[in-house]
């Protein structure tokens, strides 16, 4: 086998391996996560996915064309008894052709890309504005007009344009909702803006997409796209202050205030207004504990309070070595914060 034909076989092997991997891994990735760039559910994600598939198609046609010509040339012009392999070194026509065609293809890709970028600029109007602040390792979401602060859970009305003002308090993170919006870095000291409009109601997984420290993996969030009525009801419930606790829950509140919990977390209607950790005003209504590390159930909350570092080593939440009674009281209190 000649060197060129070996290279061709090698390339073909790589392509087949790549296709097989895509076939096997693609559905696995999609099913493990409700959110994927291949299931776009917003205007911007759909435009980006369409551009991706157009470029994949162009690249596929080029691959098949180039490999086809290569194999054809290998066999048609090979050395035979009584004939030298054909040579085309120094063919000006050929060299102009294979410079001009890629330049044209790149021009087409360039124009399509610029068109997509321009089409994805924030449309004029008066969209809903949310502030997203990245922390090591959780997301703070503020709704300035509604006076709400929550964590790791972003509620939006379906079909409505949402503008997210993105920033970070420590290192560079990256905000990514695969089905709704491409990645955008969250950079300390910079305010950046992205927007999206969820086309269908449902939950969409979001994540930090830039390595930002040991717990980068557990910097997940969830987008809940709701009908306007459900969204309004959620806003209303989040605006309610915490109810006054009684019994065991009251003991929990006292413990919360006596320990340093109150200086890192915020609970509306108490004196606690720290912002080092997530706001706990409606912590019991959220989907997870520790930005995805545990499902938010009373049992898991107790396990988390007893030893947060066992679940999220390196996070800012220290182990207070609470006894079982203290854990019970704190859990009882936090569970009232629906
Ligand atoms: Cu934040 Cu990775």
CSV table of C-alpha atoms and ligand atoms in Angstrom, one decimal:
chain,number,residue,atom,x,y,z
A,1,UNK,CA,0.0,0.0,0.0
A,2,UNK,CA,1.3,3.5,-0.8
A,3,UNK,CA,1.7,6.1,1.9
A,4,UNK,CA,-1.2,8.1,0.4
A,5,UNK,CA,-3.6,5.2,0.4
A,6,UNK,CA,-2.6,4.3,3.9
A,7,UNK,CA,-3.4,7.8,5.0
A,8,UNK,CA,-6.7,7.6,3.2
A,9,UNK,CA,-7.6,4.3,5.0
A,10,UNK,CA,-6.5,5.9,8.3
A,11,UNK,CA,-8.8,8.9,7.7
A,12,UNK,CA,-11.7,6.7,6.8
A,13,UNK,CA,-11.2,4.7,10.0
A,14,UNK,CA,-11.2,7.9,12.0
A,15,UNK,CA,-14.5,9.0,10.4
A,16,UNK,CA,-16.2,5.6,11.0
A,17,UNK,CA,-14.9,5.7,14.6
A,18,UNK,CA,-16.2,9.2,15.0
A,19,UNK,CA,-19.6,8.4,13.6
A,20,UNK,CA,-19.9,5.3,15.8
A,21,UNK,CA,-19.0,7.4,18.9
A,22,UNK,CA,-21.5,10.1,18.0
A,23,UNK,CA,-24.2,7.4,17.5
A,24,UNK,CA,-23.5,5.8,20.9
A,25,UNK,CA,-22.6,8.8,22.9
A,26,UNK,CA,-25.1,11.3,21.4
A,27,UNK,CA,-28.3,9.7,22.7
A,28,UNK,CA,-26.6,8.9,26.1
A,29,UNK,CA,-25.6,12.5,26.6
A,30,UNK,CA,-29.0,13.7,25.5
A,31,UNK,CA,-30.9,11.3,27.8
A,32,UNK,CA,-28.7,12.0,30.8
A,33,UNK,CA,-29.5,15.6,30.6
A,34,UNK,CA,-32.8,17.3,29.6
A,35,UNK,CA,-30.8,20.1,28.0
A,36,UNK,CA,-28.6,19.7,24.9
A,37,UNK,CA,-27.6,21.9,22.0
A,38,UNK,CA,-29.2,19.3,19.8
A,39,UNK,CA,-32.7,19.8,21.3
A,40,UNK,CA,-32.8,23.6,20.9
A,41,UNK,CA,-35.8,25.3,22.6
A,42,UNK,CA,-35.2,29.0,22.1
A,43,UNK,CA,-34.7,31.3,19.1
A,44,UNK,CA,-31.0,31.8,19.7
A,45,UNK,CA,-30.4,28.0,20.3
A,46,UNK,CA,-32.4,27.1,17.2
A,47,UNK,CA,-30.4,29.5,15.1
A,48,UNK,CA,-27.1,28.2,16.5
A,49,UNK,CA,-28.1,24.6,16.0
A,50,UNK,CA,-29.2,25.3,12.4
A,51,UNK,CA,-25.9,27.0,11.7
A,52,UNK,CA,-24.1,24.0,13.2
A,53,UNK,CA,-26.0,21.5,11.0
A,54,UNK,CA,-25.4,23.6,7.8
A,55,UNK,CA,-21.6,23.6,8.6
A,56,UNK,CA,-21.7,19.8,9.4
A,57,UNK,CA,-23.4,19.3,6.0
A,58,UNK,CA,-20.8,21.4,4.1
A,59,UNK,CA,-18.0,19.6,5.9
A,60,UNK,CA,-19.6,16.2,5.2
A,61,UNK,CA,-19.9,17.0,1.5
A,62,UNK,CA,-16.2,18.2,1.4
A,63,UNK,CA,-15.1,15.1,3.2
A,64,UNK,CA,-16.9,12.7,0.9
A,65,UNK,CA,-15.8,14.7,-2.2
A,66,UNK,CA,-12.1,14.9,-1.2
A,67,UNK,CA,-11.9,11.3,-0.1
A,68,UNK,CA,-13.8,10.2,-3.2
A,69,UNK,CA,-11.4,12.1,-5.5
A,70,UNK,CA,-8.5,10.7,-3.5
A,71,UNK,CA,-9.6,7.1,-3.8
A,72,UNK,CA,-10.4,7.6,-7.5
A,73,UNK,CA,-7.0,9.1,-8.2
A,74,UNK,CA,-5.2,6.3,-6.2
A,75,UNK,CA,-6.8,3.6,-8.4
A,76,UNK,CA,-7.2,5.3,-11.7
A,77,UNK,CA,-3.7,6.8,-11.9
A,78,UNK,CA,-1.7,4.1,-10.0
A,79,UNK,CA,1.4,2.6,-11.3
A,80,UNK,CA,0.8,-0.4,-13.6
A,81,UNK,CA,3.0,-2.7,-15.4
A,82,UNK,CA,4.4,-0.7,-18.2
A,83,UNK,CA,3.1,2.6,-16.9
A,84,UNK,CA,4.4,5.1,-14.3
A,85,UNK,CA,2.0,6.6,-11.7
A,86,UNK,CA,0.6,9.8,-13.2
A,87,UNK,CA,2.1,13.0,-11.9
A,88,UNK,CA,0.4,16.4,-11.6
A,89,UNK,CA,3.0,18.4,-9.7
A,90,UNK,CA,3.1,22.0,-10.8
A,91,UNK,CA,-0.4,22.1,-12.4
A,92,UNK,CA,-1.4,25.8,-12.1
A,93,UNK,CA,-5.0,25.1,-13.0
A,94,UNK,CA,-5.3,22.5,-10.3
A,95,UNK,CA,-3.7,24.8,-7.7
A,96,UNK,CA,-5.9,27.7,-8.5
A,97,UNK,CA,-9.0,25.5,-8.4
A,98,UNK,CA,-8.2,24.0,-5.0
A,99,UNK,CA,-7.4,27.5,-3.5
A,100,UNK,CA,-10.5,29.1,-5.0
A,101,UNK,CA,-13.0,26.5,-3.9
A,102,UNK,CA,-12.1,26.4,-0.2
A,103,UNK,CA,-12.0,30.3,-0.2
A,104,UNK,CA,-15.5,30.3,-1.6
A,105,UNK,CA,-16.7,27.7,1.0
A,106,UNK,CA,-15.2,29.8,3.8
A,107,UNK,CA,-16.9,32.9,2.5
A,108,UNK,CA,-20.2,31.1,2.6
A,109,UNK,CA,-19.6,29.9,6.1
A,110,UNK,CA,-18.5,33.4,7.2
A,111,UNK,CA,-21.6,35.0,5.7
A,112,UNK,CA,-23.9,32.5,7.4
A,113,UNK,CA,-22.1,32.9,10.7
A,114,UNK,CA,-22.3,36.7,10.6
A,115,UNK,CA,-26.0,36.5,9.7
A,116,UNK,CA,-26.7,34.2,12.7
A,117,UNK,CA,-24.7,36.5,15.0
A,118,UNK,CA,-26.6,39.6,13.8
A,119,UNK,CA,-30.0,37.8,14.0
A,120,UNK,CA,-29.3,36.9,17.6
A,121,UNK,CA,-28.7,40.4,18.9
A,122,UNK,CA,-31.2,41.4,21.6
A,123,UNK,CA,-34.3,42.5,19.9
A,124,UNK,CA,-35.7,45.9,20.9
A,125,UNK,CA,-38.5,46.0,23.5
A,126,UNK,CA,-38.9,45.8,27.3
A,127,UNK,CA,-37.8,42.3,28.3
A,128,UNK,CA,-37.7,40.8,31.7
A,129,UNK,CA,-34.4,41.4,33.3
A,130,UNK,CA,-32.6,39.0,35.7
A,131,UNK,CA,-29.2,39.3,37.3
A,132,UNK,CA,-27.1,36.1,37.4
A,133,UNK,CA,-24.1,36.2,39.7
A,134,UNK,CA,-21.7,33.3,39.6
A,135,UNK,CA,-20.1,32.2,42.9
A,136,UNK,CA,-17.7,29.4,43.7
A,137,UNK,CA,-19.8,27.1,43.4
A,138,UNK,CA,-23.4,28.2,42.9
A,139,UNK,CA,-25.5,30.7,41.0
A,140,UNK,CA,-27.3,33.7,42.5
A,141,UNK,CA,-30.4,34.9,40.6
A,142,UNK,CA,-31.8,38.3,41.3
A,143,UNK,CA,-35.1,39.7,39.9
A,144,UNK,CA,-34.6,43.4,40.6
A,145,UNK,CA,-38.0,44.5,39.6
A,146,UNK,CA,-39.7,41.8,41.7
A,147,UNK,CA,-37.4,42.1,44.6
A,148,UNK,CA,-36.5,38.4,44.7
A,149,UNK,CA,-33.2,36.6,45.2
A,150,UNK,CA,-32.9,32.9,44.7
A,151,UNK,CA,-30.2,30.4,43.9
A,152,UNK,CA,-29.5,27.7,41.4
A,153,UNK,CA,-33.1,27.9,40.0
A,154,UNK,CA,-34.1,30.3,37.3
A,155,UNK,CA,-37.9,30.7,36.7
A,156,UNK,CA,-38.9,32.4,33.4
A,157,UNK,CA,-42.3,32.8,31.7
A,158,UNK,CA,-42.5,30.7,28.5
A,159,UNK,CA,-42.3,32.6,25.2
A,160,UNK,CA,-41.1,35.8,26.8
A,161,UNK,CA,-37.7,37.4,26.1
A,162,UNK,CA,-35.5,37.2,29.2
A,163,UNK,CA,-32.3,39.3,29.5
A,164,UNK,CA,-29.7,37.9,31.8
A,165,UNK,CA,-27.0,40.3,33.2
A,166,UNK,CA,-24.2,38.1,34.0
A,167,UNK,CA,-21.3,38.7,36.4
A,168,UNK,CA,-19.0,36.8,38.9
A,169,UNK,CA,-17.8,37.6,42.4
A,170,UNK,CA,-14.7,35.5,42.3
A,171,UNK,CA,-13.2,33.7,39.3
A,172,UNK,CA,-14.3,33.2,35.7
A,173,UNK,CA,-17.3,30.9,35.3
A,174,UNK,CA,-19.4,30.2,32.3
A,175,UNK,CA,-23.2,30.3,32.0
A,176,UNK,CA,-24.6,27.6,29.8
A,177,UNK,CA,-28.2,26.4,29.2
A,178,UNK,CA,-27.5,23.9,26.4
A,179,UNK,CA,-31.1,23.9,25.0
A,180,UNK,CA,-31.7,27.6,25.5
A,181,UNK,CA,-28.5,29.7,25.2
A,182,UNK,CA,-24.9,29.2,24.2
A,183,UNK,CA,-22.1,29.6,26.7
A,184,UNK,CA,-21.1,33.0,28.0
A,185,UNK,CA,-18.2,33.6,30.4
A,186,UNK,CA,-19.1,35.2,33.7
A,187,UNK,CA,-16.1,37.5,34.4
A,188,UNK,CA,-15.4,39.3,37.7
A,189,UNK,CA,-15.7,43.0,37.3
A,190,UNK,CA,-17.6,42.8,34.0
A,191,UNK,CA,-21.3,42.9,33.3
A,192,UNK,CA,-22.2,40.8,30.3
A,193,UNK,CA,-25.6,40.4,28.7
A,194,UNK,CA,-27.3,37.4,27.1
A,195,UNK,CA,-30.9,36.8,26.3
A,196,UNK,CA,-33.2,33.9,25.5
A,197,UNK,CA,-36.9,33.0,25.1
A,198,UNK,CA,-38.0,29.5,26.1
A,199,UNK,CA,-40.3,28.1,23.4
A,200,UNK,CA,-41.8,25.4,25.5
A,201,UNK,CA,-42.7,25.1,29.1
A,202,UNK,CA,-40.5,22.7,31.1
A,203,UNK,CA,-37.3,22.2,33.0
A,204,UNK,CA,-34.0,22.9,31.4
A,205,UNK,CA,-30.6,21.9,32.9
A,206,UNK,CA,-28.0,24.6,33.1
A,207,UNK,CA,-24.4,24.4,34.2
A,208,UNK,CA,-21.1,26.2,34.7
A,209,UNK,CA,-19.1,25.4,31.6
A,210,UNK,CA,-15.7,26.8,32.6
A,211,UNK,CA,-13.4,25.0,35.1
A,212,UNK,CA,-13.6,27.2,38.2
A,213,UNK,CA,-12.2,25.1,41.0
A,214,UNK,CA,-12.6,21.8,42.7
A,215,UNK,CA,-16.4,21.9,42.8
A,216,UNK,CA,-16.9,23.1,39.2
A,217,UNK,CA,-18.9,19.9,38.6
A,218,UNK,CA,-21.5,20.9,41.2
A,219,UNK,CA,-22.3,24.2,39.8
A,220,UNK,CA,-25.5,23.2,38.2
A,221,UNK,CA,-28.8,25.1,37.9
A,222,UNK,CA,-32.2,24.6,36.6
A,223,UNK,CA,-34.4,26.8,34.4
A,224,UNK,CA,-38.1,26.4,34.9
A,225,UNK,CA,-40.0,27.8,32.0
A,226,UNK,CA,-43.6,28.3,33.1
A,227,UNK,CA,-46.9,29.6,31.7
A,228,UNK,CA,-47.4,33.3,32.5
A,229,UNK,CA,-49.9,32.4,35.2
A,230,UNK,CA,-47.6,29.8,36.9
A,231,UNK,CA,-44.8,32.2,36.7
A,232,UNK,CA,-46.8,35.0,38.3
A,233,UNK,CA,-47.8,32.6,41.1
A,234,UNK,CA,-44.1,31.6,41.6
A,235,UNK,CA,-43.1,35.3,41.8
A,236,UNK,CA,-45.9,35.9,44.3
A,237,UNK,CA,-44.9,33.0,46.5
A,238,UNK,CA,-41.2,34.0,46.4
A,239,UNK,CA,-42.2,37.5,47.5
A,240,UNK,CA,-43.8,36.2,50.7
A,241,UNK,CA,-41.5,36.5,53.7
A,242,UNK,CA,-40.7,33.5,55.8
A,243,UNK,CA,-43.5,32.4,58.2
A,244,UNK,CA,-42.8,32.8,61.9
A,245,UNK,CA,-41.7,29.4,63.2
A,246,UNK,CA,-42.9,27.6,66.3
A,247,UNK,CA,-41.8,24.6,68.4
A,248,UNK,CA,-38.8,22.7,67.0
A,249,UNK,CA,-38.6,25.1,64.0
A,250,UNK,CA,-38.3,28.0,66.4
A,251,UNK,CA,-35.3,26.3,68.1
A,252,UNK,CA,-33.9,25.9,64.6
A,253,UNK,CA,-34.2,29.6,63.9
A,254,UNK,CA,-32.5,30.4,67.2
A,255,UNK,CA,-29.7,28.0,66.3
A,256,UNK,CA,-29.4,29.6,62.9
A,257,UNK,CA,-29.0,33.0,64.4
A,258,UNK,CA,-26.7,31.9,67.2
A,259,UNK,CA,-24.3,30.2,64.8
A,260,UNK,CA,-22.6,32.0,62.0
A,261,UNK,CA,-25.2,30.8,59.4
A,262,UNK,CA,-26.9,34.1,59.6
A,263,UNK,CA,-23.8,36.1,58.5
A,264,UNK,CA,-23.4,34.1,55.3
A,265,UNK,CA,-27.0,33.4,54.2
A,266,UNK,CA,-30.0,35.6,53.9
A,267,UNK,CA,-33.6,34.9,55.1
A,268,UNK,CA,-36.1,37.7,54.4
A,269,UNK,CA,-38.0,38.8,57.5
A,270,UNK,CA,-35.1,37.9,59.7
A,271,UNK,CA,-32.0,40.0,60.5
A,272,UNK,CA,-29.9,37.6,58.4
A,273,UNK,CA,-28.8,39.1,55.1
A,274,UNK,CA,-25.4,37.6,54.1
A,275,UNK,CA,-24.6,37.0,50.5
A,276,UNK,CA,-21.6,34.6,50.8
A,277,UNK,CA,-24.0,31.6,50.5
A,278,UNK,CA,-27.3,31.2,48.8
A,279,UNK,CA,-30.4,33.0,50.0
A,280,UNK,CA,-32.5,30.6,52.1
A,281,UNK,CA,-35.8,32.5,52.1
A,282,UNK,CA,-37.5,29.8,50.1
A,283,UNK,CA,-34.8,27.1,50.2
A,284,UNK,CA,-37.3,24.3,50.8
A,285,UNK,CA,-39.0,25.1,47.5
A,286,UNK,CA,-35.9,24.5,45.4
A,287,UNK,CA,-34.8,21.5,43.5
A,288,UNK,CA,-31.4,20.8,44.9
A,289,UNK,CA,-29.0,21.3,47.8
A,290,UNK,CA,-25.4,22.4,47.0
A,291,UNK,CA,-26.1,23.4,43.3
A,292,UNK,CA,-27.0,19.8,42.2
A,293,UNK,CA,-25.0,17.7,44.6
A,294,UNK,CA,-28.1,16.4,46.5
A,295,UNK,CA,-31.9,16.3,45.7
A,296,UNK,CA,-33.7,18.7,48.1
A,297,UNK,CA,-35.4,16.4,50.5
A,298,UNK,CA,-35.6,16.7,54.3
A,299,UNK,CA,-33.4,13.7,54.8
A,300,UNK,CA,-30.8,15.0,52.4
A,301,UNK,CA,-30.9,18.4,54.1
A,302,UNK,CA,-30.1,16.8,57.4
A,303,UNK,CA,-27.3,14.8,55.9
A,304,UNK,CA,-25.9,18.0,54.3
A,305,UNK,CA,-26.2,20.0,57.6
A,306,UNK,CA,-24.4,17.3,59.5
A,307,UNK,CA,-21.4,17.3,57.2
A,308,UNK,CA,-21.6,19.5,54.1
A,309,UNK,CA,-17.9,18.9,53.3
A,310,UNK,CA,-18.7,15.2,52.9
A,311,UNK,CA,-20.8,16.1,49.8
A,312,UNK,CA,-19.1,19.2,48.5
A,313,UNK,CA,-15.5,19.3,49.8
A,314,UNK,CA,-13.9,22.7,49.4
A,315,UNK,CA,-17.2,24.6,49.4
A,316,UNK,CA,-17.7,27.7,51.6
A,317,UNK,CA,-20.2,25.8,53.8
A,318,UNK,CA,-18.2,24.6,56.8
A,319,UNK,CA,-18.8,21.5,59.0
A,320,UNK,CA,-20.2,22.8,62.3
A,321,UNK,CA,-20.2,19.3,63.8
A,322,UNK,CA,-23.9,19.8,64.8
A,323,UNK,CA,-25.3,17.1,67.1
A,324,UNK,CA,-28.3,15.1,65.9
A,325,UNK,CA,-30.8,17.3,67.8
A,326,UNK,CA,-29.4,20.5,66.3
A,327,UNK,CA,-29.6,19.0,62.9
A,328,UNK,CA,-33.2,18.1,63.5
A,329,UNK,CA,-34.1,21.6,64.7
A,330,UNK,CA,-32.3,23.3,61.8
A,331,UNK,CA,-33.9,20.9,59.3
A,332,UNK,CA,-37.4,21.6,60.8
A,333,UNK,CA,-36.8,25.3,60.5
A,334,UNK,CA,-35.4,25.3,57.0
A,335,UNK,CA,-38.2,23.0,55.8
A,336,UNK,CA,-40.7,25.7,56.8
A,337,UNK,CA,-39.1,28.0,54.2
A,338,UNK,CA,-41.2,26.9,51.3
B,1,LIG,CU1,-18.2,27.8,37.9
B,1,LIG,CU2,-17.2,26.1,36.7
